[in-house]
Short mmCIF file of C-alpha atoms in Angstrom, two decimals:
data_model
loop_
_atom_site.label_atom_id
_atom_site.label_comp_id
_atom_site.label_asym_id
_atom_site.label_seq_id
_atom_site.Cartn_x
_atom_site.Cartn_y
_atom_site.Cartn_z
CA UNK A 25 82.42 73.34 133.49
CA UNK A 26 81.32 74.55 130.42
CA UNK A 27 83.53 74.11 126.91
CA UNK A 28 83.09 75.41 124.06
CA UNK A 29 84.78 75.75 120.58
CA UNK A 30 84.98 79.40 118.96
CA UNK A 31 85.52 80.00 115.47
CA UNK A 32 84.92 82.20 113.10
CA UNK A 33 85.90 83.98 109.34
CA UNK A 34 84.73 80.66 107.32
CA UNK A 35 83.54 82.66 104.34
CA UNK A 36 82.09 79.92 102.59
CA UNK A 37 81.59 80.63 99.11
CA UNK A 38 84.94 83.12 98.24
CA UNK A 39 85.49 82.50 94.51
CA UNK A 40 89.55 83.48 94.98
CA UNK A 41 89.43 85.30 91.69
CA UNK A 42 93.18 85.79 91.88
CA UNK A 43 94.03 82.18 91.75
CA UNK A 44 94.81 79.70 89.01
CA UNK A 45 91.25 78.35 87.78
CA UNK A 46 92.55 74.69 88.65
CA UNK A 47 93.18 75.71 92.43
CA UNK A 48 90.26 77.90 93.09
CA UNK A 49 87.69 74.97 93.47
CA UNK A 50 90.34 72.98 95.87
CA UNK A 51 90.12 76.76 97.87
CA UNK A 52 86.14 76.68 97.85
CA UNK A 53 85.75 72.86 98.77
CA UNK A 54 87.87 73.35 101.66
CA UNK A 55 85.95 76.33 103.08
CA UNK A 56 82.92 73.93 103.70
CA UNK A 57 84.63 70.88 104.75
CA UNK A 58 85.96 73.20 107.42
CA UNK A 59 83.02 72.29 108.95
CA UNK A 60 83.90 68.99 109.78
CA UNK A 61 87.03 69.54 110.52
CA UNK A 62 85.75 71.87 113.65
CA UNK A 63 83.24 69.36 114.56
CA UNK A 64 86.06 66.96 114.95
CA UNK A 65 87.92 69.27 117.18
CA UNK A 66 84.92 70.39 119.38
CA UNK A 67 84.38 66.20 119.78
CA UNK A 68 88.21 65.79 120.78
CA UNK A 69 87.98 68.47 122.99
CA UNK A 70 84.86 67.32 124.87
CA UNK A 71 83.11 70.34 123.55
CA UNK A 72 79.39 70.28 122.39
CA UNK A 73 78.69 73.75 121.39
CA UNK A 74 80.52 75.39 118.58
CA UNK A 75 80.13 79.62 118.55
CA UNK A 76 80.50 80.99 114.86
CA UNK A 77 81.62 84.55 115.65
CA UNK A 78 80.54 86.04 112.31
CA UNK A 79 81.21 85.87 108.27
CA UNK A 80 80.03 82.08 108.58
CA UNK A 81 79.33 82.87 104.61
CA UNK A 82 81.87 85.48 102.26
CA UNK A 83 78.54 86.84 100.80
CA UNK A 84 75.28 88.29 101.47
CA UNK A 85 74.01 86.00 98.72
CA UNK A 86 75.99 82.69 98.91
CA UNK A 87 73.77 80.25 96.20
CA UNK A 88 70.84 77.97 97.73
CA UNK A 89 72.97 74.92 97.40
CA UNK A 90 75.82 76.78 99.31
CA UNK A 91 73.41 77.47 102.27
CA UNK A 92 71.47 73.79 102.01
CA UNK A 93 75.21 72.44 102.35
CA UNK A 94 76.37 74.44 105.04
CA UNK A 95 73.45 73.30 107.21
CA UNK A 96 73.32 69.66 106.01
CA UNK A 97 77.10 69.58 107.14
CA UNK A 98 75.97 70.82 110.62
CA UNK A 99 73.37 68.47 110.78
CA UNK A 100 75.24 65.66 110.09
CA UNK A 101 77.51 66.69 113.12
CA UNK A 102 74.40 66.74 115.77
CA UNK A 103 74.20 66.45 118.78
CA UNK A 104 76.86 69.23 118.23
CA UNK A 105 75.24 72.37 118.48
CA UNK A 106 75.69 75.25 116.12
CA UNK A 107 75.38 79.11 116.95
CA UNK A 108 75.80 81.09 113.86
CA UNK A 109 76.36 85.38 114.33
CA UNK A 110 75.82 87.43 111.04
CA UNK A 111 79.24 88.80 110.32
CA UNK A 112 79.81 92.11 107.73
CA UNK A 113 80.26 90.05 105.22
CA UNK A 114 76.80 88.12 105.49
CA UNK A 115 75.05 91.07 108.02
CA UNK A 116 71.16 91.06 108.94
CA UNK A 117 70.90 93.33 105.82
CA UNK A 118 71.04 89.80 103.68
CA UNK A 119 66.82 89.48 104.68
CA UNK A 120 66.85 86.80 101.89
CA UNK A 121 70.18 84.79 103.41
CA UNK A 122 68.52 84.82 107.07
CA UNK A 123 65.12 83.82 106.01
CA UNK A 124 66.01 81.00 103.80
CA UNK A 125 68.65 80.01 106.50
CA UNK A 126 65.22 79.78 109.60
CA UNK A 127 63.33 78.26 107.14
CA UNK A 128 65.79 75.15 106.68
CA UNK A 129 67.38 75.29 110.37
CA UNK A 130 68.50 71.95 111.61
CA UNK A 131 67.46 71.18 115.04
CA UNK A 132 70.83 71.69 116.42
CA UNK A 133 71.85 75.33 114.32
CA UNK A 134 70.80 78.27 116.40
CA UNK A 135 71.03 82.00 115.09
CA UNK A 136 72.39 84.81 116.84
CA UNK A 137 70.26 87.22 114.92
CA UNK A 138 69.23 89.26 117.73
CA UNK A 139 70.79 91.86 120.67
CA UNK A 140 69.33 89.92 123.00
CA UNK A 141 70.70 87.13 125.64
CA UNK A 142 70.13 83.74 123.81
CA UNK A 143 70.14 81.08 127.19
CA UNK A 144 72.07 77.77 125.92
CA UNK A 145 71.49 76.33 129.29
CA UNK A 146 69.71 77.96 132.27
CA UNK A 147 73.47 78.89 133.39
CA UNK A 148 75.15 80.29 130.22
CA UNK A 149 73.65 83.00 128.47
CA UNK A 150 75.06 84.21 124.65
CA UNK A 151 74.79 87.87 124.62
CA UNK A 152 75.31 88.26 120.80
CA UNK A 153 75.93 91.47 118.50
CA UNK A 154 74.99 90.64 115.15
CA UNK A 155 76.45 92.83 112.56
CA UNK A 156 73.29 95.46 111.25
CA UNK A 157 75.53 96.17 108.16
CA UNK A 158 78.56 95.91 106.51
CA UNK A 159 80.10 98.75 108.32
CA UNK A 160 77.50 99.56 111.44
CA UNK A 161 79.90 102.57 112.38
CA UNK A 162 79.49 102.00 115.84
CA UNK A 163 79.76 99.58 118.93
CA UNK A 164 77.02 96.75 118.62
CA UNK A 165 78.62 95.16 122.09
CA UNK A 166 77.10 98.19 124.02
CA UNK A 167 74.44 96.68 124.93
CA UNK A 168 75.98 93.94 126.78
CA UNK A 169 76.77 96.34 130.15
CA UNK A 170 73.33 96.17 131.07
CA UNK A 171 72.06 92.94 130.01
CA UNK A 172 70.50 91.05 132.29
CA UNK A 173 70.90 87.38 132.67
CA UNK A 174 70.07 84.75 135.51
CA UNK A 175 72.46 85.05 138.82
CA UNK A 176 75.41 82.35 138.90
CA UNK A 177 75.13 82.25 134.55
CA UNK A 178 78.14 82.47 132.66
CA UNK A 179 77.70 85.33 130.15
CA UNK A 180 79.04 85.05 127.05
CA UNK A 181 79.63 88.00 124.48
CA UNK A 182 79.57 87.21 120.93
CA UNK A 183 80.57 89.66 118.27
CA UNK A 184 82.53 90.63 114.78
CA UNK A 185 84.35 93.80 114.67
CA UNK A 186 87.12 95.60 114.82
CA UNK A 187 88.80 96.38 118.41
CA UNK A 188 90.96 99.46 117.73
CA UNK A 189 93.02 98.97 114.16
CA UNK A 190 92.50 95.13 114.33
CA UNK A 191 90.16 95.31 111.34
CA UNK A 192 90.57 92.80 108.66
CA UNK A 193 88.88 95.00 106.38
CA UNK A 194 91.10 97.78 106.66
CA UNK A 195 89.40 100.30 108.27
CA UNK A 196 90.99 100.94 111.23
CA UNK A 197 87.80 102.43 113.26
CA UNK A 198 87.86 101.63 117.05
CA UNK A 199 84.64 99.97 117.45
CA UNK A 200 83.99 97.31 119.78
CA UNK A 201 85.71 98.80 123.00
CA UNK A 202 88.86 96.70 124.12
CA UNK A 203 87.91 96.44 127.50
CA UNK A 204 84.39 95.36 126.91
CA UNK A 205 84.65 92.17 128.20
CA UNK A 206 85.31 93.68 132.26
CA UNK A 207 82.48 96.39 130.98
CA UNK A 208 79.54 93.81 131.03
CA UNK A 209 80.70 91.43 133.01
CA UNK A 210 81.65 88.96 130.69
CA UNK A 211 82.84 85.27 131.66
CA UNK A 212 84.39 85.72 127.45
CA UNK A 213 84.33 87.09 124.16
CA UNK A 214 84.54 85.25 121.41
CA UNK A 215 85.45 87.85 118.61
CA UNK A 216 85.59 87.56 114.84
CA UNK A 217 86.70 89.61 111.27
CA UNK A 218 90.49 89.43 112.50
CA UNK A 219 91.30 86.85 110.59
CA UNK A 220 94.19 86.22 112.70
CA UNK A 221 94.43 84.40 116.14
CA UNK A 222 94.91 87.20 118.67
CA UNK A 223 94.10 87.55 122.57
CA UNK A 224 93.11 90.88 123.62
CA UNK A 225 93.17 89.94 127.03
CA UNK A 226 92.06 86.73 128.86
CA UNK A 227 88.60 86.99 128.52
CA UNK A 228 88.33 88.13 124.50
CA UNK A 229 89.79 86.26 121.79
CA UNK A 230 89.56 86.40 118.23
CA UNK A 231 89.81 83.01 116.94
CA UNK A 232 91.12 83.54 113.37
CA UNK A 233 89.61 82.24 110.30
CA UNK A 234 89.85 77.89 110.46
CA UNK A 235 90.91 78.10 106.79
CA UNK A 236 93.60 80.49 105.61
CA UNK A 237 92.58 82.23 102.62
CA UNK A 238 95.70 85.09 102.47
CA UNK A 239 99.44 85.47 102.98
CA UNK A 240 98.68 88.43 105.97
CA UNK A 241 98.70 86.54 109.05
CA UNK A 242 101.36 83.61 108.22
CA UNK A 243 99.16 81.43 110.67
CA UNK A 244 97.75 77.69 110.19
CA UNK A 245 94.08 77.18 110.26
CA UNK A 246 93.17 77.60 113.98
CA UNK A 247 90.27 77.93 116.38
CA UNK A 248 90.17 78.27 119.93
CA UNK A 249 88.25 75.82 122.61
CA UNK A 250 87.35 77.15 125.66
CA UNK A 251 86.31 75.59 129.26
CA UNK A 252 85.19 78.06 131.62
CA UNK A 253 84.87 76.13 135.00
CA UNK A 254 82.32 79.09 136.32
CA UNK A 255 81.36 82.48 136.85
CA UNK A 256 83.88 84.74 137.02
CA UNK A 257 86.84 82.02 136.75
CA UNK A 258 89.63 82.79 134.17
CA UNK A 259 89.08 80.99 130.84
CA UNK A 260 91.07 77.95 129.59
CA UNK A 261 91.75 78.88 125.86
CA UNK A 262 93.04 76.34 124.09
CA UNK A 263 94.68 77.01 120.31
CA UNK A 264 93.33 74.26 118.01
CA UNK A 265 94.33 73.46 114.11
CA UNK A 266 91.85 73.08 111.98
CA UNK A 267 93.04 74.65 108.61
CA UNK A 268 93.68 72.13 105.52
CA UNK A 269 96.06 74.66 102.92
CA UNK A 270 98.91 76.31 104.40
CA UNK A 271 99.62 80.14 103.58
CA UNK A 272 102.85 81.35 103.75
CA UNK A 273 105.56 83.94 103.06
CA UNK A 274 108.94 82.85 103.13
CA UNK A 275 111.44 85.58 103.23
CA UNK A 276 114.81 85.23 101.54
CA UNK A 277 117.45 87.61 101.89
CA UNK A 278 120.30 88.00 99.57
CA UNK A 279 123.62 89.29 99.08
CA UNK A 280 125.20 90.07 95.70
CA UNK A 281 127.06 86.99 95.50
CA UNK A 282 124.97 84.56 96.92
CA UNK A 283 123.37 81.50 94.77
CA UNK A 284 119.63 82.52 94.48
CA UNK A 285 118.38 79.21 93.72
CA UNK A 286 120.72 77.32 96.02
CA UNK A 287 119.13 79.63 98.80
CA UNK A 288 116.15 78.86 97.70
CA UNK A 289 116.25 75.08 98.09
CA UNK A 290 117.40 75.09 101.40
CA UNK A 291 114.22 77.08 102.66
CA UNK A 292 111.42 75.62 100.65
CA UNK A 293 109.20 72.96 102.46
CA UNK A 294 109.98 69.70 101.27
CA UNK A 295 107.69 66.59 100.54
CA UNK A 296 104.15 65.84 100.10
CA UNK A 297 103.33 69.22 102.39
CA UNK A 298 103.49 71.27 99.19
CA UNK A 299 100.52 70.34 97.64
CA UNK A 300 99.00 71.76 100.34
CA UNK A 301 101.08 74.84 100.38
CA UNK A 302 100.68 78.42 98.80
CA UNK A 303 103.75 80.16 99.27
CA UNK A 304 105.04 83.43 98.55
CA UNK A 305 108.64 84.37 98.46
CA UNK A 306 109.67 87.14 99.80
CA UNK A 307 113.01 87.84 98.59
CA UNK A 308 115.29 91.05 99.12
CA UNK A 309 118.70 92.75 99.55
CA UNK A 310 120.91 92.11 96.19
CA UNK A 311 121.60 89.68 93.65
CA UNK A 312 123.82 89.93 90.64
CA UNK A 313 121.53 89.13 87.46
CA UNK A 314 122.55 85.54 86.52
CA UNK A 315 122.09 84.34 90.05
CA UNK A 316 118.59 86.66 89.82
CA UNK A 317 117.76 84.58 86.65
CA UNK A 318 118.78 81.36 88.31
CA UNK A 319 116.23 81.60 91.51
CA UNK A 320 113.25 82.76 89.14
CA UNK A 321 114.35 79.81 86.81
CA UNK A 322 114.26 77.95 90.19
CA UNK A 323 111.05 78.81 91.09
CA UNK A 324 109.46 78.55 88.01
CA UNK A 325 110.98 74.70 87.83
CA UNK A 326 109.30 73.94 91.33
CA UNK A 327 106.33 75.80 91.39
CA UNK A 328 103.81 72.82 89.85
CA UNK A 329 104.79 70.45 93.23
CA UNK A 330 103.18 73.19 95.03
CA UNK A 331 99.45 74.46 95.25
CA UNK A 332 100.73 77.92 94.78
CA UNK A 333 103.70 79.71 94.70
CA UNK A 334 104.92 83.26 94.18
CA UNK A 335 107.96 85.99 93.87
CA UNK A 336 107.90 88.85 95.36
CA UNK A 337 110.93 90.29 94.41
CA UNK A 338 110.11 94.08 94.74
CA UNK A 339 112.75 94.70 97.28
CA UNK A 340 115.62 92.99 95.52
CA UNK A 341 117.90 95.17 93.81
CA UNK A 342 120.29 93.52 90.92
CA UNK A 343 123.86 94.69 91.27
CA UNK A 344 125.48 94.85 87.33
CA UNK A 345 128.70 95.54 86.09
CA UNK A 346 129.48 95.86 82.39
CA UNK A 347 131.12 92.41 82.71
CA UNK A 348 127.91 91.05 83.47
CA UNK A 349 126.62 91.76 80.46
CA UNK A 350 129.09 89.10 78.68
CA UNK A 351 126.30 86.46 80.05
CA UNK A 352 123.88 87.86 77.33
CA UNK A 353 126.02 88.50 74.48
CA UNK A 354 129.23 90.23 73.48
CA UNK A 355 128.13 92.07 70.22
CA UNK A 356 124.57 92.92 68.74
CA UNK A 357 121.32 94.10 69.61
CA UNK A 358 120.84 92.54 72.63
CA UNK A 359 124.12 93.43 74.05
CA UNK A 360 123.30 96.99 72.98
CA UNK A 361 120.07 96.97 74.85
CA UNK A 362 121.61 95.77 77.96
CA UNK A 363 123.91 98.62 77.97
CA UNK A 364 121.34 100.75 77.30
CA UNK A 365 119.67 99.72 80.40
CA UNK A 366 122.59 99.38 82.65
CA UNK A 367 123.28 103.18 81.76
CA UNK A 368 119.84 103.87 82.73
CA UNK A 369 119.79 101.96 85.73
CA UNK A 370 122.94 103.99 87.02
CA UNK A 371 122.10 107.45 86.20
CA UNK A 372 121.85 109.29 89.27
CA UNK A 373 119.97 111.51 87.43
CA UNK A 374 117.18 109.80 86.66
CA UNK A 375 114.22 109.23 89.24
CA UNK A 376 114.45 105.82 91.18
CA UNK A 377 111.31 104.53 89.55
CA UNK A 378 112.81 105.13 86.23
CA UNK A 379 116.50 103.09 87.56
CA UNK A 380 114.28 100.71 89.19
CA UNK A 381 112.07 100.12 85.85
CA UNK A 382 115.62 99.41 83.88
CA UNK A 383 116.80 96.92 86.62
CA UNK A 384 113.82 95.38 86.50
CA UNK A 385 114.08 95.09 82.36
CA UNK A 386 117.33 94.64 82.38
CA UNK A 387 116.93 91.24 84.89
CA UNK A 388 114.77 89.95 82.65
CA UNK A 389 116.54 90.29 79.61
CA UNK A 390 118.76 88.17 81.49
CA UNK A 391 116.18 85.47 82.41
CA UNK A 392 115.06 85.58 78.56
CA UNK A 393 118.39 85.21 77.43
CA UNK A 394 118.84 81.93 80.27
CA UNK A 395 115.68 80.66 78.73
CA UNK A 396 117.47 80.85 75.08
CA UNK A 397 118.33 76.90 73.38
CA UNK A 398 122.68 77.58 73.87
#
């Protein structure tokens, strides 16, 4: 029996531009302490290997400390042993990455640099495809068919790539071939860039990044331990959490006279979770605008309990009637820009982006006017 934990997609070292400056170093910290957070796992499962399937790093040139941390975290987990794969994000183009990385290798890190079997054990062989580039443009798992490794060894592929549109990168090329794994005779394949857990068949796996770091997959933190009990036996893949933020999306949808912030509370995560917790609300169908104005009021209320959290309201419509406008005022400028808008917002004539743009204005005229000292 030989077990195994696969991972992959840490990117240790992604600034998260996008976020609030208070939660982006929260982000970054817990992209390394991933780390021990798979060592744990790989311990609980009786695993002493751990297979990095690629983008260990977010960067071709993550800083000296980055690296020095990295591998002192690894260290600190021996005898676990490490096997790191150059992903596209940190590919064998990074010379300076990879020779700074040999140069301070712990005893128990091994690289994958190479198309060539790496032997863990005289009966399991890595066969590893280290990405060449960012985009290779072709299938760096070819070379597995013919590889040759010792009789009765399990062979193990070990790649990053795309397998037909599964590319996290969005570029929907069909490189490493789907079926690879029966191709070359492959025991597994331990696959990363889809940041997503997926099985494309019992033998090939991509793990999914340990640590969330978008809404697109709506998945914990996961990677995958493996036993395979010997050549040519089926492999016992195991789903394992290892993430410490949650991503979500949380869709709401609406009718024109439901209570948008009512609806809201009774779907939001409740307790200490939310600190942990970037969420984005997905909300759609209708809402008339004071019960519009009441759920962004309500998530603008909540929104400090949690680490992040978001409105997407681009597929909510606001349903208005010229009674509705009583809410803002009766008389005056404001009252005459609301008509204005509600006009606009009706006129068949019009094109939708332009009726869309004076729902959109006239919703938060509404919110502003909420927001107003009675």
């Amino acid at each position: 029996m030989f077990r195994f934990l696969h991972a992959s997609d840490l990117h240790i070292g992604k600034r998260f531009g996008t976020m609030p400056d208070e939660l982006r170093g929260r982000l970054r910290e817990a992209r390394h302490t991933v780390l021990d957070r798979l060592a744990a796992q790989a311990r609980a499962g009786g695993a002493q290997t751990v297979l990095l399937a690629g983008d260990s790093f977010d960067t071709e040139t993550p800083s000296p400390a980055m690296l020095r941390q990295a591998l002192a975290a690894m260290a600190g987990h021996a005898p676990l042993r490490w096997i790191i794969l150059p992903g596209n994000h940190d590919s064998l183009l990074a010379d300076e990455l990879w020779a700074a990385t040999r140069a301070a290798l712990p005893a128990n890190v091994m690289l994958a640099t190479e198309a060539t079997p790496l032997a863990l054990a005289p009966d399991v062989v890595i066969l590893p495809a280290p990405c060449t580039t960012r985009r290779p443009g072709r299938d760096l798992t070819d070379w597995m068919d013919g590889a040759t490794t010792p009789e009765g060894a399990l062979r193990i592929g070990l790649a990053h790539g795309a397998i037909q549109s599964f590319s996290e990168d969005g570029g929907g090329l069909d490189i490493i071939a789907p079926d690879r794994a029966s191709r070359a005779g492959l025991d597994y394949l331990a696959l990363g860039d889809w940041h997503g857990q997926m099985s494309i068949g019992p033998r090939s796996w991509y793990s999914g990044a340990p640590e969330p770091d978008r809404f697109k997959h709506d998945q914990p933190g996961r990677a995958l331990l493996v036993s395979l009990a010997g050549p040519g036996a089926v492999p016992d893949v195991t789903p394992v959490e290892t993430g410490s933020f949650d991503w979500r999306s949380l869709p709401l949808d609406l009718l024109s006279g439901d209570d948008g912030a009512a609806a809201l509370t009774e779907r939001l995560p409740a307790g200490p979770v939310r600190r942990q917790t970037l969420l984005r609300v997905v909300a759609a169908g209708r809402l008339r605008p004071q019960a519009r104005a009441g759920l962004e009021a309500a998530i603008a209320a909540v929104a400090p309990e949690f680490a992040f959290l978001q409105l997407d309201a681009e597929a909510l419509a606001t349903d208005c009637e010229s009674d509705d406008l009583d809410a803002i005022d009766r008389a005056g400028a404001l009252r005459q820009a609301a008509d204005a808008l509600l006009t606009e917002s009706l006129d068949e004539a019009r094109p939708a982006a332009e009726r869309q743009a004076a729902r959109d204005a006239l919703a938060r005229l509404f919110s502003y006017c909420a927001a107003m000292p009675s």
